[in-house]
mmCIF file of C-alpha atoms and ligand atoms in Angstrom:
data_model
loop_
_atom_site.group_PDB
_atom_site.id
_atom_site.type_symbol
_atom_site.label_atom_id
_atom_site.label_comp_id
_atom_site.label_asym_id
_atom_site.label_seq_id
_atom_site.Cartn_x
_atom_site.Cartn_y
_atom_site.Cartn_z
ATOM 1 C CA MET A 271 40.265 45.753 -0.231
ATOM 2 C CA LYS A 272 41.613 44.554 3.120
ATOM 3 C CA LYS A 273 38.289 45.501 4.725
ATOM 4 C CA PHE A 274 36.404 43.438 2.151
ATOM 5 C CA LEU A 275 38.631 40.424 2.738
ATOM 6 C CA LYS A 276 38.054 40.693 6.483
ATOM 7 C CA LEU A 277 34.298 40.830 6.001
ATOM 8 C CA TYR A 278 34.464 37.917 3.568
ATOM 9 C CA PHE A 279 36.329 35.745 6.101
ATOM 10 C CA CYS A 280 33.921 36.774 8.835
ATOM 11 C CA ILE A 281 30.969 35.593 6.734
ATOM 12 C CA ILE A 282 32.678 32.276 5.914
ATOM 13 C CA LEU A 283 33.449 31.797 9.618
ATOM 14 C CA LEU A 284 29.842 32.500 10.595
ATOM 15 C CA LEU A 285 28.566 30.090 7.972
ATOM 16 C CA LEU A 286 30.937 27.373 9.185
ATOM 17 C CA MET A 287 29.899 27.975 12.798
ATOM 18 C CA SER A 288 26.213 27.723 12.011
ATOM 19 C CA LEU A 289 26.794 24.555 9.966
ATOM 20 C CA LEU A 290 28.735 22.999 12.826
ATOM 21 C CA ALA A 291 26.050 24.018 15.289
ATOM 22 C CA GLY A 292 23.498 22.260 13.037
ATOM 23 C CA CYS A 293 25.623 19.113 12.881
ATOM 24 C CA SER A 294 26.174 18.967 16.582
ATOM 25 C CA LYS A 295 22.427 18.493 17.166
ATOM 26 C CA LYS A 296 21.861 14.762 17.196
ATOM 27 C CA LYS A 297 18.789 13.399 15.457
ATOM 28 C CA ASP A 298 16.839 10.958 17.615
ATOM 29 C CA ILE A 299 13.991 8.661 16.762
ATOM 30 C CA VAL A 300 10.457 9.798 17.576
ATOM 31 C CA THR A 301 7.809 7.138 17.114
ATOM 32 C CA ASP A 302 4.082 6.750 17.691
ATOM 33 C CA SER A 303 1.389 4.167 16.963
ATOM 34 C CA ALA A 304 -2.348 4.158 16.380
ATOM 35 C CA TYR A 305 -5.128 1.861 15.196
ATOM 36 C CA MET A 306 -7.016 3.082 12.109
ATOM 37 C CA LEU A 307 -7.974 1.825 8.649
ATOM 38 C CA GLY A 308 -8.638 -1.511 10.350
ATOM 39 C CA THR A 309 -4.985 -2.038 11.146
ATOM 40 C CA HIS A 310 -1.999 -1.070 13.308
ATOM 41 C CA LEU A 311 -0.146 2.052 12.222
ATOM 42 C CA ASN A 312 3.318 3.163 13.209
ATOM 43 C CA ILE A 313 5.283 6.219 12.165
ATOM 44 C CA SER A 314 8.936 6.730 13.110
ATOM 45 C CA ILE A 315 10.953 9.793 12.221
ATOM 46 C CA TRP A 316 14.414 11.056 13.086
ATOM 47 C CA THR A 317 14.518 14.646 14.266
ATOM 48 C CA ASP A 318 16.490 16.940 16.556
ATOM 49 C CA ASP A 319 13.297 18.346 18.096
ATOM 50 C CA GLU A 320 11.328 15.660 19.905
ATOM 51 C CA LYS A 321 8.361 17.878 20.750
ATOM 52 C CA GLU A 322 7.939 19.065 17.192
ATOM 53 C CA GLY A 323 8.433 15.498 15.923
ATOM 54 C CA LYS A 324 5.556 14.268 18.106
ATOM 55 C CA GLN A 325 3.338 17.063 16.758
ATOM 56 C CA VAL A 326 4.199 16.151 13.178
ATOM 57 C CA ILE A 327 3.256 12.502 13.758
ATOM 58 C CA LYS A 328 -0.021 13.604 15.413
ATOM 59 C CA GLU A 329 -0.772 15.644 12.298
ATOM 60 C CA CYS A 330 -0.120 12.549 10.158
ATOM 61 C CA PHE A 331 -2.582 10.507 12.248
ATOM 62 C CA ARG A 332 -5.174 13.292 11.923
ATOM 63 C CA ARG A 333 -4.780 13.154 8.152
ATOM 64 C CA ILE A 334 -5.174 9.352 8.136
ATOM 65 C CA SER A 335 -8.328 9.675 10.225
ATOM 66 C CA GLU A 336 -9.698 12.187 7.697
ATOM 67 C CA ILE A 337 -8.977 9.763 4.831
ATOM 68 C CA GLU A 338 -10.636 6.927 6.764
ATOM 69 C CA ARG A 339 -13.758 9.038 7.318
ATOM 70 C CA LYS A 340 -14.048 9.557 3.574
ATOM 71 C CA MET A 341 -13.206 6.077 2.330
ATOM 72 C CA SER A 342 -14.284 3.508 4.912
ATOM 73 C CA VAL A 343 -17.344 1.363 4.199
ATOM 74 C CA ASN A 344 -17.760 1.068 7.964
ATOM 75 C CA ILE A 345 -18.394 4.798 8.403
ATOM 76 C CA LYS A 346 -21.965 5.699 7.523
ATOM 77 C CA ALA A 347 -21.338 9.167 6.122
ATOM 78 C CA SER A 348 -18.217 8.274 4.102
ATOM 79 C CA ASP A 349 -17.945 9.268 0.439
ATOM 80 C CA VAL A 350 -17.865 5.587 -0.460
ATOM 81 C CA ASN A 351 -21.180 4.948 1.305
ATOM 82 C CA LYS A 352 -22.681 8.043 -0.334
ATOM 83 C CA ILE A 353 -21.916 6.487 -3.717
ATOM 84 C CA ASN A 354 -23.065 3.030 -2.568
ATOM 85 C CA ASN A 355 -26.351 4.306 -1.140
ATOM 86 C CA ASN A 356 -27.180 6.409 -4.191
ATOM 87 C CA ALA A 357 -26.576 3.901 -6.971
ATOM 88 C CA GLY A 358 -28.136 5.145 -10.178
ATOM 89 C CA ASN A 359 -27.185 8.771 -9.511
ATOM 90 C CA PHE A 360 -23.975 10.716 -9.796
ATOM 91 C CA VAL A 361 -22.599 11.697 -6.385
ATOM 92 C CA LYS A 362 -20.076 14.435 -5.743
ATOM 93 C CA VAL A 363 -17.227 13.333 -3.490
ATOM 94 C CA SER A 364 -14.079 14.873 -2.002
ATOM 95 C CA GLU A 365 -10.851 15.463 -3.899
ATOM 96 C CA ASP A 366 -9.213 12.680 -1.825
ATOM 97 C CA THR A 367 -11.807 10.065 -2.758
ATOM 98 C CA THR A 368 -11.694 11.203 -6.388
ATOM 99 C CA LYS A 369 -7.936 10.636 -6.531
ATOM 100 C CA VAL A 370 -8.265 7.142 -5.053
ATOM 101 C CA LEU A 371 -11.201 6.149 -7.265
ATOM 102 C CA ASN A 372 -9.408 7.414 -10.370
ATOM 103 C CA LYS A 373 -6.342 5.370 -9.447
ATOM 104 C CA GLY A 374 -8.569 2.372 -8.716
ATOM 105 C CA ILE A 375 -10.137 2.671 -12.175
ATOM 106 C CA LYS A 376 -6.689 3.000 -13.746
ATOM 107 C CA TYR A 377 -5.529 -0.234 -12.081
ATOM 108 C CA THR A 378 -8.716 -2.007 -13.061
ATOM 109 C CA GLU A 379 -7.758 -1.295 -16.667
ATOM 110 C CA ILE A 380 -4.078 -2.177 -16.166
ATOM 111 C CA SER A 381 -4.959 -5.467 -14.437
ATOM 112 C CA SER A 382 -7.682 -6.375 -16.961
ATOM 113 C CA GLY A 383 -10.306 -6.322 -14.215
ATOM 114 C CA ALA A 384 -8.423 -8.368 -11.595
ATOM 115 C CA PHE A 385 -8.411 -5.291 -9.366
ATOM 116 C CA ASP A 386 -12.027 -4.197 -9.145
ATOM 117 C CA PRO A 387 -13.239 -1.405 -6.818
ATOM 118 C CA THR A 388 -16.828 -2.642 -7.265
ATOM 119 C CA ILE A 389 -15.945 -5.832 -5.314
ATOM 120 C CA GLY A 390 -17.915 -4.521 -2.263
ATOM 121 C CA ARG A 391 -20.860 -6.972 -2.342
ATOM 122 C CA LEU A 392 -18.496 -9.943 -2.305
ATOM 123 C CA VAL A 393 -16.329 -8.474 0.449
ATOM 124 C CA LYS A 394 -19.459 -7.980 2.605
ATOM 125 C CA LEU A 395 -20.807 -11.454 1.786
ATOM 126 C CA TRP A 396 -17.618 -13.223 2.889
ATOM 127 C CA GLY A 397 -17.171 -10.837 5.846
ATOM 128 C CA ILE A 398 -13.560 -11.947 6.292
ATOM 129 C CA GLY A 399 -11.984 -10.416 9.381
ATOM 130 C CA THR A 400 -15.420 -9.545 10.826
ATOM 131 C CA GLN A 401 -17.831 -11.282 13.217
ATOM 132 C CA GLU A 402 -19.896 -12.380 10.198
ATOM 133 C CA GLU A 403 -17.201 -14.285 8.318
ATOM 134 C CA LYS A 404 -18.527 -17.433 6.658
ATOM 135 C CA VAL A 405 -18.289 -19.563 3.536
ATOM 136 C CA PRO A 406 -21.298 -18.342 1.551
ATOM 137 C CA LYS A 407 -23.506 -20.659 -0.451
ATOM 138 C CA LYS A 408 -22.721 -20.866 -4.179
ATOM 139 C CA ILE A 409 -26.098 -19.310 -4.968
ATOM 140 C CA GLU A 410 -25.249 -16.300 -2.761
ATOM 141 C CA ILE A 411 -21.916 -15.867 -4.537
ATOM 142 C CA ASP A 412 -23.577 -16.037 -7.952
ATOM 143 C CA GLU A 413 -26.070 -13.403 -6.817
ATOM 144 C CA ALA A 414 -23.322 -11.075 -5.458
ATOM 145 C CA LEU A 415 -21.326 -11.497 -8.670
ATOM 146 C CA LYS A 416 -24.154 -9.801 -10.565
ATOM 147 C CA PHE A 417 -23.282 -6.633 -8.639
ATOM 148 C CA VAL A 418 -19.544 -6.674 -9.324
ATOM 149 C CA ASN A 419 -18.748 -4.960 -12.589
ATOM 150 C CA TYR A 420 -16.221 -2.163 -12.920
ATOM 151 C CA GLU A 421 -17.733 -1.138 -16.249
ATOM 152 C CA LEU A 422 -20.745 0.123 -14.330
ATOM 153 C CA LEU A 423 -18.661 2.551 -12.264
ATOM 154 C CA LYS A 424 -18.976 5.839 -14.137
ATOM 155 C CA LYS A 425 -17.170 9.120 -13.572
ATOM 156 C CA LYS A 426 -17.720 12.731 -14.601
ATOM 157 C CA ASP A 427 -15.587 15.830 -14.201
ATOM 158 C CA ASN A 428 -16.048 17.700 -10.926
ATOM 159 C CA ASN A 429 -15.395 14.691 -8.680
ATOM 160 C CA GLU A 430 -18.656 12.925 -9.509
ATOM 161 C CA PHE A 431 -19.076 9.143 -9.559
ATOM 162 C CA LYS A 432 -21.997 6.809 -10.125
ATOM 163 C CA LEU A 433 -22.701 3.112 -9.750
ATOM 164 C CA ASP A 434 -25.023 2.225 -12.585
ATOM 165 C CA LYS A 435 -26.897 -0.566 -10.815
ATOM 166 C CA LYS A 436 -28.704 -0.437 -7.480
ATOM 167 C CA GLY A 437 -27.116 -2.836 -4.990
ATOM 168 C CA MET A 438 -23.556 -2.418 -6.293
ATOM 169 C CA GLN A 439 -20.939 -1.457 -3.713
ATOM 170 C CA ILE A 440 -17.522 0.103 -3.921
ATOM 171 C CA ASP A 441 -14.756 -1.097 -1.590
ATOM 172 C CA LEU A 442 -11.416 0.728 -1.465
ATOM 173 C CA GLY A 443 -9.731 -1.621 1.029
ATOM 174 C CA GLY A 444 -7.159 -2.660 -1.564
ATOM 175 C CA ILE A 445 -5.859 0.843 -2.257
ATOM 176 C CA ALA A 446 -6.841 3.415 0.426
ATOM 177 C CA LYS A 447 -3.998 2.532 2.819
ATOM 178 C CA GLY A 448 -1.569 3.267 0.009
ATOM 179 C CA TYR A 449 -3.077 6.702 -0.486
ATOM 180 C CA ALA A 450 -2.872 7.381 3.253
ATOM 181 C CA ALA A 451 0.831 6.415 3.252
ATOM 182 C CA ASP A 452 1.485 8.787 0.334
ATOM 183 C CA GLU A 453 -0.225 11.610 2.190
ATOM 184 C CA VAL A 454 1.811 10.932 5.341
ATOM 185 C CA TYR A 455 4.975 10.911 3.244
ATOM 186 C CA SER A 456 4.068 14.350 1.821
ATOM 187 C CA ILE A 457 3.392 15.797 5.275
ATOM 188 C CA LEU A 458 6.756 14.565 6.572
ATOM 189 C CA LYS A 459 8.598 15.858 3.500
ATOM 190 C CA ASN A 460 6.930 19.275 3.796
ATOM 191 C CA LYS A 461 7.971 19.484 7.436
ATOM 192 C CA GLY A 462 11.571 18.938 6.402
ATOM 193 C CA ILE A 463 11.874 15.421 7.838
ATOM 194 C CA GLU A 464 14.663 13.583 6.025
ATOM 195 C CA HIS A 465 14.605 10.121 7.584
ATOM 196 C CA GLY A 466 11.567 8.072 8.519
ATOM 197 C CA VAL A 467 9.586 4.875 8.211
ATOM 198 C CA ILE A 468 5.834 4.872 7.727
ATOM 199 C CA ASN A 469 4.182 1.526 8.448
ATOM 200 C CA LEU A 470 0.446 1.354 7.865
ATOM 201 C CA GLY A 471 -0.318 -2.276 8.644
ATOM 202 C CA GLY A 472 2.458 -3.582 6.427
ATOM 203 C CA ASN A 473 2.265 -0.809 3.825
ATOM 204 C CA ILE A 474 5.782 0.482 4.348
ATOM 205 C CA TYR A 475 7.188 3.713 3.012
ATOM 206 C CA THR A 476 10.787 4.640 3.735
ATOM 207 C CA LEU A 477 11.597 8.328 3.732
ATOM 208 C CA GLY A 478 15.143 9.120 2.605
ATOM 209 C CA THR A 479 17.956 6.897 3.873
ATOM 210 C CA LYS A 480 18.657 5.713 7.405
ATOM 211 C CA VAL A 481 19.925 8.508 9.638
ATOM 212 C CA ASP A 482 23.533 7.331 9.134
ATOM 213 C CA GLY A 483 23.109 7.556 5.354
ATOM 214 C CA GLN A 484 22.805 3.800 4.860
ATOM 215 C CA ILE A 485 20.128 2.181 2.723
ATOM 216 C CA TRP A 486 17.063 0.797 4.524
ATOM 217 C CA LYS A 487 16.820 -2.967 4.902
ATOM 218 C CA ILE A 488 13.191 -4.052 4.957
ATOM 219 C CA GLY A 489 12.190 -7.550 6.043
ATOM 220 C CA ILE A 490 9.683 -9.435 3.883
ATOM 221 C CA GLN A 491 7.214 -11.295 6.087
ATOM 222 C CA ASP A 492 7.419 -15.086 6.006
ATOM 223 C CA PRO A 493 3.806 -15.857 5.025
ATOM 224 C CA LEU A 494 3.946 -19.145 6.947
ATOM 225 C CA GLU A 495 5.248 -17.775 10.247
ATOM 226 C CA PRO A 496 3.906 -15.347 12.881
ATOM 227 C CA THR A 497 3.953 -11.601 12.099
ATOM 228 C CA GLY A 498 7.425 -10.140 12.464
ATOM 229 C CA THR A 499 9.285 -13.191 11.093
ATOM 230 C CA PRO A 500 11.100 -12.200 7.894
ATOM 231 C CA MET A 501 11.945 -14.739 5.175
ATOM 232 C CA GLY A 502 14.183 -12.292 3.337
ATOM 233 C CA VAL A 503 15.350 -8.714 3.152
ATOM 234 C CA VAL A 504 15.155 -6.016 0.479
ATOM 235 C CA GLU A 505 17.417 -2.999 0.355
ATOM 236 C CA PHE A 506 15.815 0.230 -0.794
ATOM 237 C CA SER A 507 15.678 3.891 0.101
ATOM 238 C CA ASP A 508 12.859 6.326 -0.454
ATOM 239 C CA LYS A 509 10.448 3.708 -1.799
ATOM 240 C CA ALA A 510 7.052 2.285 -0.979
ATOM 241 C CA ILE A 511 6.862 -1.444 -0.222
ATOM 242 C CA VAL A 512 3.441 -3.051 0.000
ATOM 243 C CA THR A 513 2.550 -6.703 0.538
ATOM 244 C CA SER A 514 -0.746 -8.501 -0.013
ATOM 245 C CA GLY A 515 -0.819 -11.857 1.747
ATOM 246 C CA ASN A 516 -3.224 -14.679 2.518
ATOM 247 C CA TYR A 517 -2.152 -14.465 6.173
ATOM 248 C CA GLU A 518 -3.382 -10.906 6.709
ATOM 249 C CA ARG A 519 -7.105 -11.590 7.055
ATOM 250 C CA PHE A 520 -8.458 -15.093 6.838
ATOM 251 C CA PHE A 521 -10.343 -17.893 8.533
ATOM 252 C CA ILE A 522 -9.961 -21.640 8.282
ATOM 253 C CA LYS A 523 -12.930 -23.970 7.792
ATOM 254 C CA ASN A 524 -12.560 -27.720 7.231
ATOM 255 C CA ASP A 525 -8.793 -27.278 6.844
ATOM 256 C CA LYS A 526 -9.282 -24.761 4.060
ATOM 257 C CA ARG A 527 -8.048 -21.195 4.275
ATOM 258 C CA TYR A 528 -10.385 -18.434 3.133
ATOM 259 C CA HIS A 529 -8.625 -15.080 2.818
ATOM 260 C CA HIS A 530 -9.601 -11.528 1.916
ATOM 261 C CA ILE A 531 -8.398 -11.157 -1.682
ATOM 262 C CA ILE A 532 -11.287 -12.086 -3.915
ATOM 263 C CA ASP A 533 -11.246 -13.023 -7.565
ATOM 264 C CA PRO A 534 -13.945 -10.885 -9.214
ATOM 265 C CA LYS A 535 -14.402 -13.564 -11.885
ATOM 266 C CA THR A 536 -15.234 -16.448 -9.523
ATOM 267 C CA GLY A 537 -16.363 -14.646 -6.357
ATOM 268 C CA TYR A 538 -14.042 -16.835 -4.220
ATOM 269 C CA PRO A 539 -10.764 -15.990 -2.462
ATOM 270 C CA VAL A 540 -7.968 -16.344 -5.024
ATOM 271 C CA GLN A 541 -6.390 -19.817 -5.125
ATOM 272 C CA ASN A 542 -3.508 -19.733 -7.582
ATOM 273 C CA GLY A 543 -0.596 -20.868 -5.439
ATOM 274 C CA ILE A 544 0.448 -17.342 -4.384
ATOM 275 C CA ILE A 545 0.633 -16.728 -0.652
ATOM 276 C CA SER A 546 2.113 -13.221 -0.795
ATOM 277 C CA SER A 547 2.931 -10.585 -3.351
ATOM 278 C CA THR A 548 5.095 -7.568 -2.572
ATOM 279 C CA ILE A 549 5.492 -4.505 -4.767
ATOM 280 C CA ILE A 550 8.265 -1.937 -4.502
ATOM 281 C CA THR A 551 7.769 1.349 -6.310
ATOM 282 C CA ASP A 552 7.837 5.129 -5.873
ATOM 283 C CA ARG A 553 4.320 5.734 -4.572
ATOM 284 C CA SER A 554 2.422 3.670 -2.023
ATOM 285 C CA MET A 555 -0.982 3.905 -3.722
ATOM 286 C CA ASP A 556 0.486 2.305 -6.863
ATOM 287 C CA ALA A 557 2.241 -0.355 -4.801
ATOM 288 C CA ASP A 558 -0.994 -1.095 -2.914
ATOM 289 C CA ALA A 559 -3.206 -1.467 -6.001
ATOM 290 C CA LEU A 560 -0.512 -3.527 -7.713
ATOM 291 C CA SER A 561 0.103 -5.882 -4.786
ATOM 292 C CA THR A 562 -3.585 -6.827 -4.819
ATOM 293 C CA SER A 563 -3.647 -6.999 -8.646
ATOM 294 C CA VAL A 564 -0.567 -9.228 -8.925
ATOM 295 C CA TYR A 565 -1.912 -11.522 -6.211
ATOM 296 C CA ILE A 566 -5.048 -12.052 -8.274
ATOM 297 C CA LEU A 567 -3.348 -12.247 -11.680
ATOM 298 C CA GLY A 568 -1.015 -15.081 -10.627
ATOM 299 C CA VAL A 569 2.735 -15.531 -11.096
ATOM 300 C CA GLU A 570 3.044 -15.370 -14.870
ATOM 301 C CA LYS A 571 0.622 -12.591 -15.686
ATOM 302 C CA GLY A 572 1.669 -10.712 -12.538
ATOM 303 C CA LEU A 573 5.355 -10.786 -13.477
ATOM 304 C CA MET A 574 4.556 -9.778 -17.037
ATOM 305 C CA LEU A 575 2.610 -6.779 -15.776
ATOM 306 C CA ILE A 576 5.383 -5.664 -13.418
ATOM 307 C CA GLU A 577 8.100 -6.046 -16.069
ATOM 308 C CA LYS A 578 6.156 -3.603 -18.242
ATOM 309 C CA MET A 579 6.016 -0.942 -15.516
ATOM 310 C CA LYS A 580 8.737 1.631 -14.882
ATOM 311 C CA ASN A 581 10.545 1.723 -11.511
ATOM 312 C CA THR A 582 8.353 -1.088 -10.242
ATOM 313 C CA GLU A 583 9.522 -4.414 -8.843
ATOM 314 C CA CYS A 584 7.894 -7.413 -7.183
ATOM 315 C CA ILE A 585 8.556 -10.398 -4.948
ATOM 316 C CA ILE A 586 5.942 -13.133 -5.272
ATOM 317 C CA ILE A 587 5.969 -16.092 -2.867
ATOM 318 C CA THR A 588 4.121 -19.291 -3.746
ATOM 319 C CA LYS A 589 3.025 -22.044 -1.392
ATOM 320 C CA ASP A 590 5.750 -24.374 -2.740
ATOM 321 C CA TYR A 591 8.326 -22.048 -1.071
ATOM 322 C CA ARG A 592 9.393 -20.546 -4.398
ATOM 323 C CA VAL A 593 10.198 -16.850 -4.670
ATOM 324 C CA HIS A 594 9.515 -15.205 -8.013
ATOM 325 C CA LEU A 595 11.379 -11.930 -8.520
ATOM 326 C CA SER A 596 11.023 -9.254 -11.176
ATOM 327 C CA SER A 597 14.271 -8.684 -13.054
ATOM 328 C CA GLY A 598 15.216 -5.482 -11.176
ATOM 329 C CA MET A 599 15.070 -7.294 -7.810
ATOM 330 C CA LYS A 600 17.796 -9.830 -8.454
ATOM 331 C CA ASN A 601 20.581 -8.027 -6.568
ATOM 332 C CA LYS A 602 18.358 -6.252 -4.079
ATOM 333 C CA PHE A 603 16.688 -9.172 -2.344
ATOM 334 C CA LYS A 604 18.337 -11.697 -0.021
ATOM 335 C CA ILE A 605 16.704 -14.850 1.273
ATOM 336 C CA GLU A 606 17.247 -15.336 5.012
ATOM 337 C CA ASN A 607 15.442 -18.628 5.402
ATOM 338 C CA ASP A 608 16.737 -21.295 3.075
ATOM 339 C CA ARG A 609 13.563 -23.304 2.909
ATOM 340 C CA PHE A 610 12.629 -20.676 0.302
ATOM 341 C CA GLN A 611 14.208 -20.791 -3.150
ATOM 342 C CA ILE A 612 14.403 -18.257 -5.921
ATOM 343 C CA GLU A 613 12.734 -19.399 -9.122
ATOM 344 C CA ASN A 614 14.347 -18.101 -12.285
ATOM 345 C CA HIS A 615 12.077 -16.493 -14.824
ATOM 346 C CA ASN A 616 12.656 -15.425 -18.376
ATOM 347 C CA GLU A 617 13.777 -11.785 -18.417
ATOM 348 C CA ASP A 618 12.989 -11.117 -22.076
ATOM 349 C CA ASN A 619 9.869 -9.173 -21.135
ATOM 350 C CA LYS A 620 11.684 -6.288 -19.454
ATOM 351 C CA HIS A 621 11.146 -2.996 -21.211
HETATM 352 P P1 LIG B 750 -4.786 -5.783 0.030
HETATM 353 O O1 LIG B 750 -4.546 -6.290 1.390
HETATM 354 O O2 LIG B 750 -4.209 -4.450 -0.267
HETATM 355 O O3 LIG B 750 -4.401 -6.773 -1.032
HETATM 356 O O4 LIG B 750 -6.332 -5.517 -0.139
HETATM 357 C C1 LIG B 750 -7.302 -6.468 0.179
HETATM 358 C C2 LIG B 750 -8.570 -5.746 0.380
HETATM 359 O O5 LIG B 750 -8.995 -5.190 -0.878
HETATM 360 C C3 LIG B 750 -9.711 -6.610 0.845
HETATM 361 O O6 LIG B 750 -9.794 -6.630 2.260
HETATM 362 C C4 LIG B 750 -10.920 -5.935 0.208
HETATM 363 O O7 LIG B 750 -11.317 -4.829 0.985
HETATM 364 C C5 LIG B 750 -10.362 -5.430 -1.103
HETATM 365 N N1 LIG B 750 -10.414 -6.394 -2.222
HETATM 366 C C6 LIG B 750 -10.585 -7.743 -2.181
HETATM 367 N N2 LIG B 750 -10.570 -8.257 -3.421
HETATM 368 C C7 LIG B 750 -10.373 -7.206 -4.274
HETATM 369 C C8 LIG B 750 -10.288 -7.075 -5.690
HETATM 370 N N3 LIG B 750 -10.384 -8.127 -6.516
HETATM 371 N N4 LIG B 750 -10.109 -5.842 -6.213
HETATM 372 C C9 LIG B 750 -10.022 -4.742 -5.405
HETATM 373 N N5 LIG B 750 -10.096 -4.803 -4.075
HETATM 374 C C10 LIG B 750 -10.272 -6.013 -3.501
HETATM 375 MG MG1 LIG B 751 -3.433 -3.606 -2.013
#
């Protein structure tokens, strides 16, 4: 019996020693940046092995590059261009592109067509953020609108998709970054990383809590000030936060701002008073599709949509400096610039 007790205490002691040894290793930040998906990317993780941490981030960037090769309209051999160049026929695409297209179709339905992955012709025509950006003639917009119709995007089992009309074009710019952030999150999780921040051009995903156990505080960009100026702060851990804003890609002509979020009904950049819409939810691809959808739907319909969705919150900013919050945001968001004011909305819609 005495022997057993001795052995028992030895095991406990060993366990305690190994735990203490683990604790004594300090976790430091490892961070790296890249330019892909048409934007600046930054990944920061906290780890006790710097070399391994750097490798993990490199692997994340490799994965993002793979996603870009499949989904970019600017890469000739991408899945998206295969579908676009073979309108009229079903085209088999990768599992990645299938997941994103399926989600895109889901959000088209949820947003009653505000989010429309067949927006490609209009995106190309406006060319916002490219050398070719211009205000198109009304006749050109009317022509492009004939090629924007989500009902003509068909899918079959086995990862096959078809555009029913020649000349139609898919564009996944409103959702692909979200998918990339989700994939990065999975890589980090699988590698045992417990604390991190993924920032893909403003698509932010926080992994776990801060290294000291505290909740992350994420700044919400002031849409009227230079990048990096927050107008408020949200507190969340282990969530995706995605913003769509009229300041991200735009040009100004005759004092009018033309930005990159296009209303598929009119063919023009959305003008409904919103200047940014932020979504906070569990997965980045959902947040990404929803931030674009809510921007297009407008304050009332956008809030109604978000109130119906589980674990999903939003912060909408309008050009009159009003901030419209979903009901679950009320205690989680703080304004830091008092030229903005929170607008109270009826909460009866919350399910
Ligand atoms: P985001 O910044 O996530 O709101 O996405 C904007 C991008 O989505 C644009 O640059 C286009 O590539 C694409 N886009 C623009 N309008 C729409 C729309 N109505 N539905 C889906 N994607 C869109
Ligand atoms: Mg989006």
